[in-house]
Each structure stands twice: as structure tokens, then as C-alpha cells.
PDB file of C-alpha atoms in Angstrom:
ATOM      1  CA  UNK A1023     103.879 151.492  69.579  1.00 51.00           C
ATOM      2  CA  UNK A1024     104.903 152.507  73.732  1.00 69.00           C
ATOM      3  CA  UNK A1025     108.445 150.722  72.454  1.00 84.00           C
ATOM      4  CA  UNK A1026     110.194 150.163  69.043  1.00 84.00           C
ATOM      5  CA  UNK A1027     112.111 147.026  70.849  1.00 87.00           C
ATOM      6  CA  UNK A1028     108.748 145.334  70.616  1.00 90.00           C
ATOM      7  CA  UNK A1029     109.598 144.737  67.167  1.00 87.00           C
ATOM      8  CA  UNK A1030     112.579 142.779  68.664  1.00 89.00           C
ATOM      9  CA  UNK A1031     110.099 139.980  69.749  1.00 90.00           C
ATOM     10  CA  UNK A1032     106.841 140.701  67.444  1.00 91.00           C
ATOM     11  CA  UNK A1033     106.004 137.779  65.219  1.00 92.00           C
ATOM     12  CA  UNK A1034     106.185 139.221  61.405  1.00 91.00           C
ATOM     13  CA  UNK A1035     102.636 138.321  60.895  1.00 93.00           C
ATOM     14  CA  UNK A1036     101.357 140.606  62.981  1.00 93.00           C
ATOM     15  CA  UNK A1037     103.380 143.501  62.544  1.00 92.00           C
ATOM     16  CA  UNK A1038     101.925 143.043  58.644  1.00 92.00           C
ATOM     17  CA  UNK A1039      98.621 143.414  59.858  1.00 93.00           C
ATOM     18  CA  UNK A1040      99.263 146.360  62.411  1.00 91.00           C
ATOM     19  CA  UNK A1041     100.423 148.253  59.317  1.00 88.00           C
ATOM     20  CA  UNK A1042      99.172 146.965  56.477  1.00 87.00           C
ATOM     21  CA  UNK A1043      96.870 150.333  55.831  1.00 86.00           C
ATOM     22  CA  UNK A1044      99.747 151.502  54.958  1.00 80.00           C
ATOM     23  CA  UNK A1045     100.791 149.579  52.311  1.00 80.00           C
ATOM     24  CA  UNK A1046     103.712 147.173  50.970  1.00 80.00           C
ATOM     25  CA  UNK A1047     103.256 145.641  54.380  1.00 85.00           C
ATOM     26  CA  UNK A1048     105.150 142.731  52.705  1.00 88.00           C
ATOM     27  CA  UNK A1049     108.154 144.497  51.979  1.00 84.00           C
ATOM     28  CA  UNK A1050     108.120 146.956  55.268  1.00 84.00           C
ATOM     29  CA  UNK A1051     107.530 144.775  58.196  1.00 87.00           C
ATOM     30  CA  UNK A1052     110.864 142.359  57.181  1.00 86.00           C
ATOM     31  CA  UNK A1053     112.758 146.278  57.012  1.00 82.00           C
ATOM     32  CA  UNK A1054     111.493 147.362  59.883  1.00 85.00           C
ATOM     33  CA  UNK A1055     112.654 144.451  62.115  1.00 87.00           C
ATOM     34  CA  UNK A1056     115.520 144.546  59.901  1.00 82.00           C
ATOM     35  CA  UNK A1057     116.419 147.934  61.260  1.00 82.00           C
ATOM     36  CA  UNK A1058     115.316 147.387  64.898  1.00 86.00           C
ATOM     37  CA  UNK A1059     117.427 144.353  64.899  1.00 83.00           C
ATOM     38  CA  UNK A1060     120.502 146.480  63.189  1.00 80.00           C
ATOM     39  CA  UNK A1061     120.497 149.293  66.088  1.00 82.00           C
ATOM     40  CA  UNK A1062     120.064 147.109  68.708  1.00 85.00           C
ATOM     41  CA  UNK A1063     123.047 145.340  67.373  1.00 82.00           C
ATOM     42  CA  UNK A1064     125.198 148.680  66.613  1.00 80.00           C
ATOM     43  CA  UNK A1065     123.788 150.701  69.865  1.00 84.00           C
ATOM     44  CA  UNK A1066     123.260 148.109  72.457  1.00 87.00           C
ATOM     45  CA  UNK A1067     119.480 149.417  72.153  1.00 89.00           C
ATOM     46  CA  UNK A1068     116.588 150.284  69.651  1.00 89.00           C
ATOM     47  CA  UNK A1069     117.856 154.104  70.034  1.00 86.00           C
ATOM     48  CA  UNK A1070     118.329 156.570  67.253  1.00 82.00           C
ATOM     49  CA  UNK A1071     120.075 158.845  69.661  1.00 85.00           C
ATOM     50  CA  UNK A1072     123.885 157.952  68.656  1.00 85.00           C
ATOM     51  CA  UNK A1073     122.460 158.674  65.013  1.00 80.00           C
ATOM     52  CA  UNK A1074     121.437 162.022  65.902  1.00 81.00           C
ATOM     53  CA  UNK A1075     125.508 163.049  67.058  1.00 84.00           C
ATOM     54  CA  UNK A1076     126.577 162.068  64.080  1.00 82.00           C
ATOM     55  CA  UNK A1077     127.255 163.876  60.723  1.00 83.00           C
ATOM     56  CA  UNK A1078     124.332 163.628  58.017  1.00 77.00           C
ATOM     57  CA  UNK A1079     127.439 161.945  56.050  1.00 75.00           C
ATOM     58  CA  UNK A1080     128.619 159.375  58.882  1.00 77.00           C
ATOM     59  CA  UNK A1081     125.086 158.267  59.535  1.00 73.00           C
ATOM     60  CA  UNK A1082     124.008 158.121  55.429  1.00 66.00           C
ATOM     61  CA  UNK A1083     126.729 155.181  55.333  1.00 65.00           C
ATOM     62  CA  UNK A1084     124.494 153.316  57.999  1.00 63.00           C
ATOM     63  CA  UNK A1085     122.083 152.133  55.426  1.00 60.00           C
ATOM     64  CA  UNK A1086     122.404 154.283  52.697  1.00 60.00           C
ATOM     65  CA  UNK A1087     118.157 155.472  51.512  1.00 67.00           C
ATOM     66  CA  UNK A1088     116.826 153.717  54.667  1.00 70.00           C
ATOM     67  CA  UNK A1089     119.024 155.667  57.103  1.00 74.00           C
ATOM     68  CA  UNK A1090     118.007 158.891  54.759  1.00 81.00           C
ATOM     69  CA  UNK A1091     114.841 157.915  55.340  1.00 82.00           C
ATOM     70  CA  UNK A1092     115.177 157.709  59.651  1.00 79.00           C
ATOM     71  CA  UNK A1093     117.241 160.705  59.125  1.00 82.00           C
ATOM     72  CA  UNK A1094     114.855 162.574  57.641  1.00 86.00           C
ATOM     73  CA  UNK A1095     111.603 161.931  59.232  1.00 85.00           C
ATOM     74  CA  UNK A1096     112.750 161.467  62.880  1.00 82.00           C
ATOM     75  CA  UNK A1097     115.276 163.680  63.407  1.00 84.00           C
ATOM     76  CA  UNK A1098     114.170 166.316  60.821  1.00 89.00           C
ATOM     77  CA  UNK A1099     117.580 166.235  58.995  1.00 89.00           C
ATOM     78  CA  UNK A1100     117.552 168.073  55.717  1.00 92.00           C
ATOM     79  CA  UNK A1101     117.944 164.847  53.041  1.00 89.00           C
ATOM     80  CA  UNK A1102     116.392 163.785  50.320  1.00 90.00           C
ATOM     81  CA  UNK A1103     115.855 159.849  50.360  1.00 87.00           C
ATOM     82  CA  UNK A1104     115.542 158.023  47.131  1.00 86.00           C
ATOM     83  CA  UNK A1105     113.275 155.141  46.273  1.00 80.00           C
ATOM     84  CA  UNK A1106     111.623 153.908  43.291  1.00 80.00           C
ATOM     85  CA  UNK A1107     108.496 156.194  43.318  1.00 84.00           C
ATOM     86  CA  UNK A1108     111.026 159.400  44.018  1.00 88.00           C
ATOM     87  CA  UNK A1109     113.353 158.493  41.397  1.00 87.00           C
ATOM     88  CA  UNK A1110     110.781 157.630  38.530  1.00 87.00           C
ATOM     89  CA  UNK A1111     108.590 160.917  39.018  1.00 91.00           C
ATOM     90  CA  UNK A1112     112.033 162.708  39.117  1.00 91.00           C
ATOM     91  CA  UNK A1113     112.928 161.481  36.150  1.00 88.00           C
ATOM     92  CA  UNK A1114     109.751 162.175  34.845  1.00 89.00           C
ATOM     93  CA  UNK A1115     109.862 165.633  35.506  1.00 90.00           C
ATOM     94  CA  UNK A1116     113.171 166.125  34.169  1.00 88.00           C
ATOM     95  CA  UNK A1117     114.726 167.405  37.289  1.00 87.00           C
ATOM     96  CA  UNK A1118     118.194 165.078  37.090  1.00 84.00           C
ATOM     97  CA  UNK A1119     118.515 165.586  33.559  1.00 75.00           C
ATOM     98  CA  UNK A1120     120.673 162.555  31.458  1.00 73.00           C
ATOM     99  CA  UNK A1121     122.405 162.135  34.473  1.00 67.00           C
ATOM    100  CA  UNK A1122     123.756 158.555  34.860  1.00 67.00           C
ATOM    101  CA  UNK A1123     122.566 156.688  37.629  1.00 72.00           C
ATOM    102  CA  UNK A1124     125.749 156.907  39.867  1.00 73.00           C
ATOM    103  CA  UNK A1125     124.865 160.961  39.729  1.00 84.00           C
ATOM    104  CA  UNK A1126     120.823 160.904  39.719  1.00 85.00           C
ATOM    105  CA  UNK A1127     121.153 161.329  43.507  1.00 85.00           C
ATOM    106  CA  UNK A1128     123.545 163.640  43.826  1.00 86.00           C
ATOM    107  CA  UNK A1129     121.978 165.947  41.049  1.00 89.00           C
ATOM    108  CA  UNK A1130     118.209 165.754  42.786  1.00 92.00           C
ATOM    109  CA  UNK A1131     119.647 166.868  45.606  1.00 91.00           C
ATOM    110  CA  UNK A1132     120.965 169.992  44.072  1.00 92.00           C
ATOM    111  CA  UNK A1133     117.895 170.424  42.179  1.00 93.00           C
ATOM    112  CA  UNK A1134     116.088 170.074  45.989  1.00 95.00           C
ATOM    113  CA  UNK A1135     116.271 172.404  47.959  1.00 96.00           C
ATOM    114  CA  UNK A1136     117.221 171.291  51.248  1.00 95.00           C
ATOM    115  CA  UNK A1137     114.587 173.285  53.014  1.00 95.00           C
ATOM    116  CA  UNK A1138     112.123 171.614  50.432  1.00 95.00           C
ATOM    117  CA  UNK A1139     113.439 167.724  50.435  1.00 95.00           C
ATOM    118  CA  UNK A1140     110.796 166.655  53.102  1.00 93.00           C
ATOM    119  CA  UNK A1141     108.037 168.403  51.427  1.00 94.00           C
ATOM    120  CA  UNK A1142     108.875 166.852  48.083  1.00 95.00           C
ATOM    121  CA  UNK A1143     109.902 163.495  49.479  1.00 92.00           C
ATOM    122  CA  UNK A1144     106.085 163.078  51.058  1.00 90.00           C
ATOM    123  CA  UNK A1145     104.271 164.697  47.641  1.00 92.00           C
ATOM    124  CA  UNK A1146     106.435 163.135  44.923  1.00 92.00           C
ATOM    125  CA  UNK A1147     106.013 159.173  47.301  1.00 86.00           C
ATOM    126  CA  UNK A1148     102.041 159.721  47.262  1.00 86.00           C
ATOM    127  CA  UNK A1149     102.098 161.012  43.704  1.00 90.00           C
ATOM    128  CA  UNK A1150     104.282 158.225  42.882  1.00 85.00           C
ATOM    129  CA  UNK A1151     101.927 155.861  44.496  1.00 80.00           C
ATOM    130  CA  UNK A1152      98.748 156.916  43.201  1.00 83.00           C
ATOM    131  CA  UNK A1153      99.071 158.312  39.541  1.00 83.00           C
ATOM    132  CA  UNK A1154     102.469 156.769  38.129  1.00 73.00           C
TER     133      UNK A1154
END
């Protein structure tokens, strides 16, 4: 896509089928305008720039998991995002412990590595997706 604003004015139908190879296009396309629609509100523009001045910890509060997630794969900050697929094969491989759910994030992160969290993130998703 030339322009994320696009997404601005794209009818939701077809930004399913653009990337529906993907998967979950159901749940992803209302995010993604979601998001669009949130920095254009915040920044004046679809722009991740003012995210990338800010401190891992100012931007997190943004949108908690999904700003991890824009954090993390486009401007190569050192986080560990959370979603179902992460959290289950986490917990699965005992990595958090009996940690109560207020702490599961905080203790995968200190079980992560941060040089490793993007690595993991991307295996432990696909794994997630395909085997559990």
C-alpha cells in the first residue's frame, strides 16, 4: 500500500480481501482502520513518527499489545507483544510460571530476552497458529 491513509477512505470489504491470506481478516481489517483512524486523530496524520520520539513506556500506553505490536515490528523496538497465541504457548511451556495474570506479562518479558522478543514473538504466533 503507496499510503496507509488509504485505509482512511477504503471500504472494509475490500481491505478483507486485500489481506485475507493472511488470516483473521475479520478481526484485522476493523483494527487496522481502527488504528489509522486513531493516529490520524492523535497526529494530525497516519504517521508513526511522533511514536518513534517517544519512550517504549509513553507509547505502550497508546494501545497497550497493539501499540507493542507497531512498536515492535516498525520501528524495531525491543518488546514483547502479547496475544492469545503468545500467551497460551507461553503458558504451555512454562515460561511465566503460576504467575497471575496481572504479572504473566511482566514475567515473559523477563523470561525474553529483549534481543530475542521479535524472534519469539514471530515463532511462538505461527506455532500458535498452526499446532496449538
Amino acid at each position: 500500500m503507496p499510503n496507509w491513509s488509504q485505509l482512511l477512505k477504503m471500504d472494509l470489504t475490500v481491505l478483507k480481501a486485500l489481506i485475507g491470506d493472511a488470516g483473521l481478516a475479520n478481526q484485522k481489517a476493523p483494527r487496522m482502520v481502527a488504528i489509522v483512524n486513531q493516529l490520524a486523530r492523535d497526529f494530525g496524520e497516519v504517521t508513526l513518527e511522533p511514536l518513534r520520539r517517544m519512550t517504549d513506556r509513553d507509547a505502550g500506553r497508546r494501545r497497550t499489545e497493539t501499540a507493542k505490536c507497531v512498536l515492535m515490528y516498525s520501528l524495531s523496538r525491543e518488546l514483547l507483544p502479547v496475544d492469545t497465541h503468545v500467551a497460551r504457548v507461553s503458558g504451555r511451556l512454562m515460561l511465566v510460571g503460576d504467575a497471575p495474570s496481572r504479572l504473566f506479562v511482566a514475567n515473559l518479558e523477563a523470561a525474553v530476552p529483549p534481543d530475542c522478543r521479535y524472534d519469539y514473538h514471530v515463532n511462538v504466533l505461527q506455532h500458535g497458529r498452526e499446532l496449538c
